[in-house]
PDB file of C-alpha atoms in Angstrom:
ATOM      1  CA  UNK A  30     109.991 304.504 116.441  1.00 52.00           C
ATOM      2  CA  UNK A  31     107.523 302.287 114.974  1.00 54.00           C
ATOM      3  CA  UNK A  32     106.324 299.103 116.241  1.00 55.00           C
ATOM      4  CA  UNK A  33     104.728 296.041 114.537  1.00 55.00           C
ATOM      5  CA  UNK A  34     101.928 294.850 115.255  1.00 57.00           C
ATOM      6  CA  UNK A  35     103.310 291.506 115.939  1.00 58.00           C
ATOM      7  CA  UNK A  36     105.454 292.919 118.779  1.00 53.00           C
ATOM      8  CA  UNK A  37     102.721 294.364 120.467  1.00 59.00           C
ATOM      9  CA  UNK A  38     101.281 292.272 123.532  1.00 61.00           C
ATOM     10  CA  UNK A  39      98.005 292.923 124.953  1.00 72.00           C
ATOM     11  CA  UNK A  40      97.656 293.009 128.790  1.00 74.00           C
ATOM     12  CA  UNK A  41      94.269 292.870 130.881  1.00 76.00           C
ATOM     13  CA  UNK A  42      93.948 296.121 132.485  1.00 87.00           C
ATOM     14  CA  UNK A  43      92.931 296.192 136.137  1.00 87.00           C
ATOM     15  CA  UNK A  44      89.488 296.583 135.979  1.00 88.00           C
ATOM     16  CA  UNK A  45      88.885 293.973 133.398  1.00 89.00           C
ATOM     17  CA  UNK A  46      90.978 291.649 135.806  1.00 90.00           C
ATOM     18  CA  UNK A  47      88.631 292.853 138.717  1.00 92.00           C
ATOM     19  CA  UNK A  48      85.652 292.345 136.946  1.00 93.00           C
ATOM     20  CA  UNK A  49      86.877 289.013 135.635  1.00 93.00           C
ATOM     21  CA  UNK A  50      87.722 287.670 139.436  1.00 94.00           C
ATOM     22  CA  UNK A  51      84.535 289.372 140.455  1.00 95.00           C
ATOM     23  CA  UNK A  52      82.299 287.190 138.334  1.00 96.00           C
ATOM     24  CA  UNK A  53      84.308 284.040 138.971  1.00 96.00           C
ATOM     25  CA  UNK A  54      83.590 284.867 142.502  1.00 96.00           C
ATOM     26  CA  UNK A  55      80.016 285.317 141.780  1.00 96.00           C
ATOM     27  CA  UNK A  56      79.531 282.343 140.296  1.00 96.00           C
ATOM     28  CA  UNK A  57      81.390 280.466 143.368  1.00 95.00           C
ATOM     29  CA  UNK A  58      79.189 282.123 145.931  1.00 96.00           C
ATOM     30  CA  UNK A  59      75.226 281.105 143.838  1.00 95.00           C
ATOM     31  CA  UNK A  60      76.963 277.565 143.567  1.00 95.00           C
ATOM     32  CA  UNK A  61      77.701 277.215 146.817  1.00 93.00           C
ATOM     33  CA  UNK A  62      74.137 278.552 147.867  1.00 91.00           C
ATOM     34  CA  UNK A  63      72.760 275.974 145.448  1.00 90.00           C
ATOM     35  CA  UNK A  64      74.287 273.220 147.117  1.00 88.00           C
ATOM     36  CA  UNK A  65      73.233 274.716 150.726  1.00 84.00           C
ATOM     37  CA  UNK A  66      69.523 274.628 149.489  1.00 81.00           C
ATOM     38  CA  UNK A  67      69.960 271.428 148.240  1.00 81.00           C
ATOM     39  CA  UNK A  68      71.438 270.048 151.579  1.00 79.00           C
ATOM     40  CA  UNK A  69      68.675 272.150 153.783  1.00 75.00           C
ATOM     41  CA  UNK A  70      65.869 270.297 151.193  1.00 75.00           C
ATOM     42  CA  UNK A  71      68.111 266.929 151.810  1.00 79.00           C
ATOM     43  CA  UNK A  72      67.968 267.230 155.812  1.00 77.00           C
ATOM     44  CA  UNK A  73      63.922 267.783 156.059  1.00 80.00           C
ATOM     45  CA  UNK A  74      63.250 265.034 153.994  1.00 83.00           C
ATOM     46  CA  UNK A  75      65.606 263.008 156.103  1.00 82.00           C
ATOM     47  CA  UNK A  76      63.889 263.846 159.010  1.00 82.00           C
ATOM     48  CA  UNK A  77      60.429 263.918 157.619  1.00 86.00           C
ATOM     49  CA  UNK A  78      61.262 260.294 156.384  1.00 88.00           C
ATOM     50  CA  UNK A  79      62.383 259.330 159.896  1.00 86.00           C
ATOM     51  CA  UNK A  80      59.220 261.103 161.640  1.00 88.00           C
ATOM     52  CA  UNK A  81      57.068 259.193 159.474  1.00 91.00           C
ATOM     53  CA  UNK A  82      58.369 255.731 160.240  1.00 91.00           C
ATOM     54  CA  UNK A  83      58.855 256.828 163.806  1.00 89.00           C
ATOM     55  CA  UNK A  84      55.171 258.260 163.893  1.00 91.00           C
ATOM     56  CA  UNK A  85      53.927 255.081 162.463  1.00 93.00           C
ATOM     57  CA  UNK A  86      56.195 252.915 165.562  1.00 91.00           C
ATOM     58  CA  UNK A  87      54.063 255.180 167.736  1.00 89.00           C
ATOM     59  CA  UNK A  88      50.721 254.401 166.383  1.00 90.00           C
ATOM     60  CA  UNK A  89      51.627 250.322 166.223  1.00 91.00           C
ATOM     61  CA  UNK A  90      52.336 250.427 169.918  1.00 89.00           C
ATOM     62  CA  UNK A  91      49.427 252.556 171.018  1.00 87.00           C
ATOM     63  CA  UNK A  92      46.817 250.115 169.281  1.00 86.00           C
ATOM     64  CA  UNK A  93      48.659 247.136 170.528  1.00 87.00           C
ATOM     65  CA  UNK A  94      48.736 248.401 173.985  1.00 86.00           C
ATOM     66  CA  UNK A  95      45.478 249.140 174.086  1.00 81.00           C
ATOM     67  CA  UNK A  96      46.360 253.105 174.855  1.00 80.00           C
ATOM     68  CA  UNK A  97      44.195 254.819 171.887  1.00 72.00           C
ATOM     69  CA  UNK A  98      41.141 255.733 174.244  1.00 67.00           C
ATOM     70  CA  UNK A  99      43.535 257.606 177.056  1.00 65.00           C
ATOM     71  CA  UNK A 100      45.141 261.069 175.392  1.00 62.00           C
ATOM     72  CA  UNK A 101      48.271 262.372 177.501  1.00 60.00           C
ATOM     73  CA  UNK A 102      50.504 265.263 176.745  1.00 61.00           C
ATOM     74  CA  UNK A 103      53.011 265.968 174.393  1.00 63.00           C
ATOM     75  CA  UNK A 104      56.090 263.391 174.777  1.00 72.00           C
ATOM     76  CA  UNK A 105      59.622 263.542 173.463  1.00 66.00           C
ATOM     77  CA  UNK A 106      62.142 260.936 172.430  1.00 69.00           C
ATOM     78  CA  UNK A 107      65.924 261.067 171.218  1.00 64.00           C
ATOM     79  CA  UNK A 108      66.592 259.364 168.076  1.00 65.00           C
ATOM     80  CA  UNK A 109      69.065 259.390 164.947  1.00 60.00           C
ATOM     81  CA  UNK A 110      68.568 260.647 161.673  1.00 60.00           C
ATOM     82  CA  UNK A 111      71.427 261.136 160.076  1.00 59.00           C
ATOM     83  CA  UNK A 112      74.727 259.904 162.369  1.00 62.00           C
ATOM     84  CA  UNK A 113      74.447 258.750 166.301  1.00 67.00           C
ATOM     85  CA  UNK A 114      76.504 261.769 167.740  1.00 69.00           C
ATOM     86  CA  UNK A 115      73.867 264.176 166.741  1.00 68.00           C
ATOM     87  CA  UNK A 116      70.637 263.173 167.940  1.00 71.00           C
ATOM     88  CA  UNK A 117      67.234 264.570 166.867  1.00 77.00           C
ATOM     89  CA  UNK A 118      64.986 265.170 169.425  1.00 81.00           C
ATOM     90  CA  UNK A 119      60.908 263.808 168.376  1.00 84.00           C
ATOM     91  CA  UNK A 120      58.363 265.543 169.856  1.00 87.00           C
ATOM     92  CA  UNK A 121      55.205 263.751 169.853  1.00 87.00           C
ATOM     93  CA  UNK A 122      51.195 263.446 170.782  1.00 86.00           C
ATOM     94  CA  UNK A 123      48.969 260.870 170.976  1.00 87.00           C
ATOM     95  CA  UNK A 124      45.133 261.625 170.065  1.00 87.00           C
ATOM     96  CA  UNK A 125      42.127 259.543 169.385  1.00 86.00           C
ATOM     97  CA  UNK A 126      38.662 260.242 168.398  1.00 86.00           C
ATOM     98  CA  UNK A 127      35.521 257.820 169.229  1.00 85.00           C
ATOM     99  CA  UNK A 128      34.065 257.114 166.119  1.00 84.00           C
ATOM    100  CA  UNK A 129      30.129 255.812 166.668  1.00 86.00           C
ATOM    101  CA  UNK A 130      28.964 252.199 165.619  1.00 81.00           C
ATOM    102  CA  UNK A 131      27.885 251.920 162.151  1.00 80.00           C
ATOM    103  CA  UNK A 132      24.675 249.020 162.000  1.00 79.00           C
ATOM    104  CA  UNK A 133      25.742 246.139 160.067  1.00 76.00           C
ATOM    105  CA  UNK A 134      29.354 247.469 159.769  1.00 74.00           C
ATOM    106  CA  UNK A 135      31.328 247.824 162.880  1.00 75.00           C
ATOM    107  CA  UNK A 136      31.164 248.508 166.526  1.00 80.00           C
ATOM    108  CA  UNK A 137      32.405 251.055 166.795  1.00 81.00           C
ATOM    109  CA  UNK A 138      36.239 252.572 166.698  1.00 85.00           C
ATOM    110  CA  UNK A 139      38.828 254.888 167.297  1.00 87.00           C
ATOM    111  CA  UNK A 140      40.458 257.555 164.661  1.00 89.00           C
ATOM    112  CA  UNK A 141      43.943 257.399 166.452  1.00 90.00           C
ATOM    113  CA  UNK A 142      46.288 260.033 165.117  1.00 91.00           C
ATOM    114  CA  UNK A 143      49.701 260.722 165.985  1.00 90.00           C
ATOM    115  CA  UNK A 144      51.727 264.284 165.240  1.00 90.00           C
ATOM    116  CA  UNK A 145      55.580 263.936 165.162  1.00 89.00           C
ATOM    117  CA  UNK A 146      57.771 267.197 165.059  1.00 88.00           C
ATOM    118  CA  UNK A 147      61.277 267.954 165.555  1.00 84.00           C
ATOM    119  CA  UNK A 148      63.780 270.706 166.011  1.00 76.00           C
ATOM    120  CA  UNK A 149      61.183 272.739 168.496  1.00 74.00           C
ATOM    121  CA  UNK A 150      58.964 271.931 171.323  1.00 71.00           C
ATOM    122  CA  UNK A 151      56.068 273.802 169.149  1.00 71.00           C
ATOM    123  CA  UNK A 152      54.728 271.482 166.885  1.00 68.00           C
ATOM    124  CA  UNK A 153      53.461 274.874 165.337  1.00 71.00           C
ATOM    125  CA  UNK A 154      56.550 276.974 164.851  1.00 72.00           C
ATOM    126  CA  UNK A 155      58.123 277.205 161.272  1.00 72.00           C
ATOM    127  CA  UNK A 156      62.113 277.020 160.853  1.00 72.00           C
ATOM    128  CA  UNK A 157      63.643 279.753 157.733  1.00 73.00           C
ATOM    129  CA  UNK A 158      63.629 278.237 154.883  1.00 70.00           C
ATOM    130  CA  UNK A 159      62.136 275.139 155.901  1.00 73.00           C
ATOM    131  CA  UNK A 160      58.660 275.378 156.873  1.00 75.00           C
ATOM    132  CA  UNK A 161      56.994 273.433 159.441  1.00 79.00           C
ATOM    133  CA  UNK A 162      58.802 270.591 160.729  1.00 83.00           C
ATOM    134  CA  UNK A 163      56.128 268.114 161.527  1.00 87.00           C
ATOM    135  CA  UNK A 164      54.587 264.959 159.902  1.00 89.00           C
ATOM    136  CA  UNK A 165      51.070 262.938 160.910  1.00 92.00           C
ATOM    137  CA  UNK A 166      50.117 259.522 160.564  1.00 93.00           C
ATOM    138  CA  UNK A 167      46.523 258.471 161.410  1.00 93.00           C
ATOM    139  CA  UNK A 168      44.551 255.326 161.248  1.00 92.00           C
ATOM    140  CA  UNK A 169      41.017 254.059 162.187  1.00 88.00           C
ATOM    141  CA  UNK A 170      41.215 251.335 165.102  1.00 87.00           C
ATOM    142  CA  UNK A 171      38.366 249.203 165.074  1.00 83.00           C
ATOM    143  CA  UNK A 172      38.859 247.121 168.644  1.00 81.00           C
ATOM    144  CA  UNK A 173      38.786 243.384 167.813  1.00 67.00           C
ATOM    145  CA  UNK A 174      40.476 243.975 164.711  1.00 59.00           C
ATOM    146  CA  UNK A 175      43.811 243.413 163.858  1.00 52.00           C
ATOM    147  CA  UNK A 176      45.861 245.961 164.017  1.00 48.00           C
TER     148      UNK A 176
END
């Protein structure tokens, strides 16, 4: 009733398959999160980029219009960032700041600055995971300058 060694076959046992699928499974699930971070990180700076460019569009037509000294509530506008079926909506706000004539230097000017924000109506409120999602652009408007 002896066997040889060569004859003997060495199966997994249940728990080391268990464990085995287990850490597969682990591994699966932190990639996957990985990626989901990465995508989450990918989207804000999406819509950061857009904010920015959009922020600056605001700013250009508020010194060419002439609109810098007149503040008005916050004001919203649909736009694109990443495919045309799923609009972001752009929350934004206009404000300006007289800044006093300087002698020699300038007349006097405006510090226009405009705050862009998305996902919310609160340019304040934070989103898990994300942080605020908000962006400013300001510039110094010296009237009878270009812009």
């Amino acid at each position: 009733m002896s066997t040889s060694p060569n004859t003997e076959a060495r199966a997994f046992s249940l728990l080391e398959l268990v464990l085995a699928f287990g850490i597969v499974a682990l591994l699966f699930l932190t990639l996957g999160l990985l990626f989901l971070s990465l995508l989450r990180g990918s989207a804000k700076a999406s819509n950061t980029t857009v904010g920015v460019v959009f922020a600056e569009d605001v700013l250009d037509s508020v010194i060419r219009n002439d609109l810098y000294s007149a503040s008005a509530g916050p004001r919203s506008q649909g736009i694109y960032t990443v495919d045309e079926a799923n609009q972001t909506n752009f929350f934004y706000t206009v404000d300006s700041t007289q800044v006093p004539a300087v002698a020699g230097v300038h007349a006097g000017g405006y510090l226009v600055t405009v705050e862009v924000w998305w996902w919310t109506g609160d340019a304040q409120q934070a989103r898990a995971g994300q942080g605020r999602l908000s962006t400013r652009v300001t510039r110094l408007h010296l009237p009878g300058s270009l812009p």
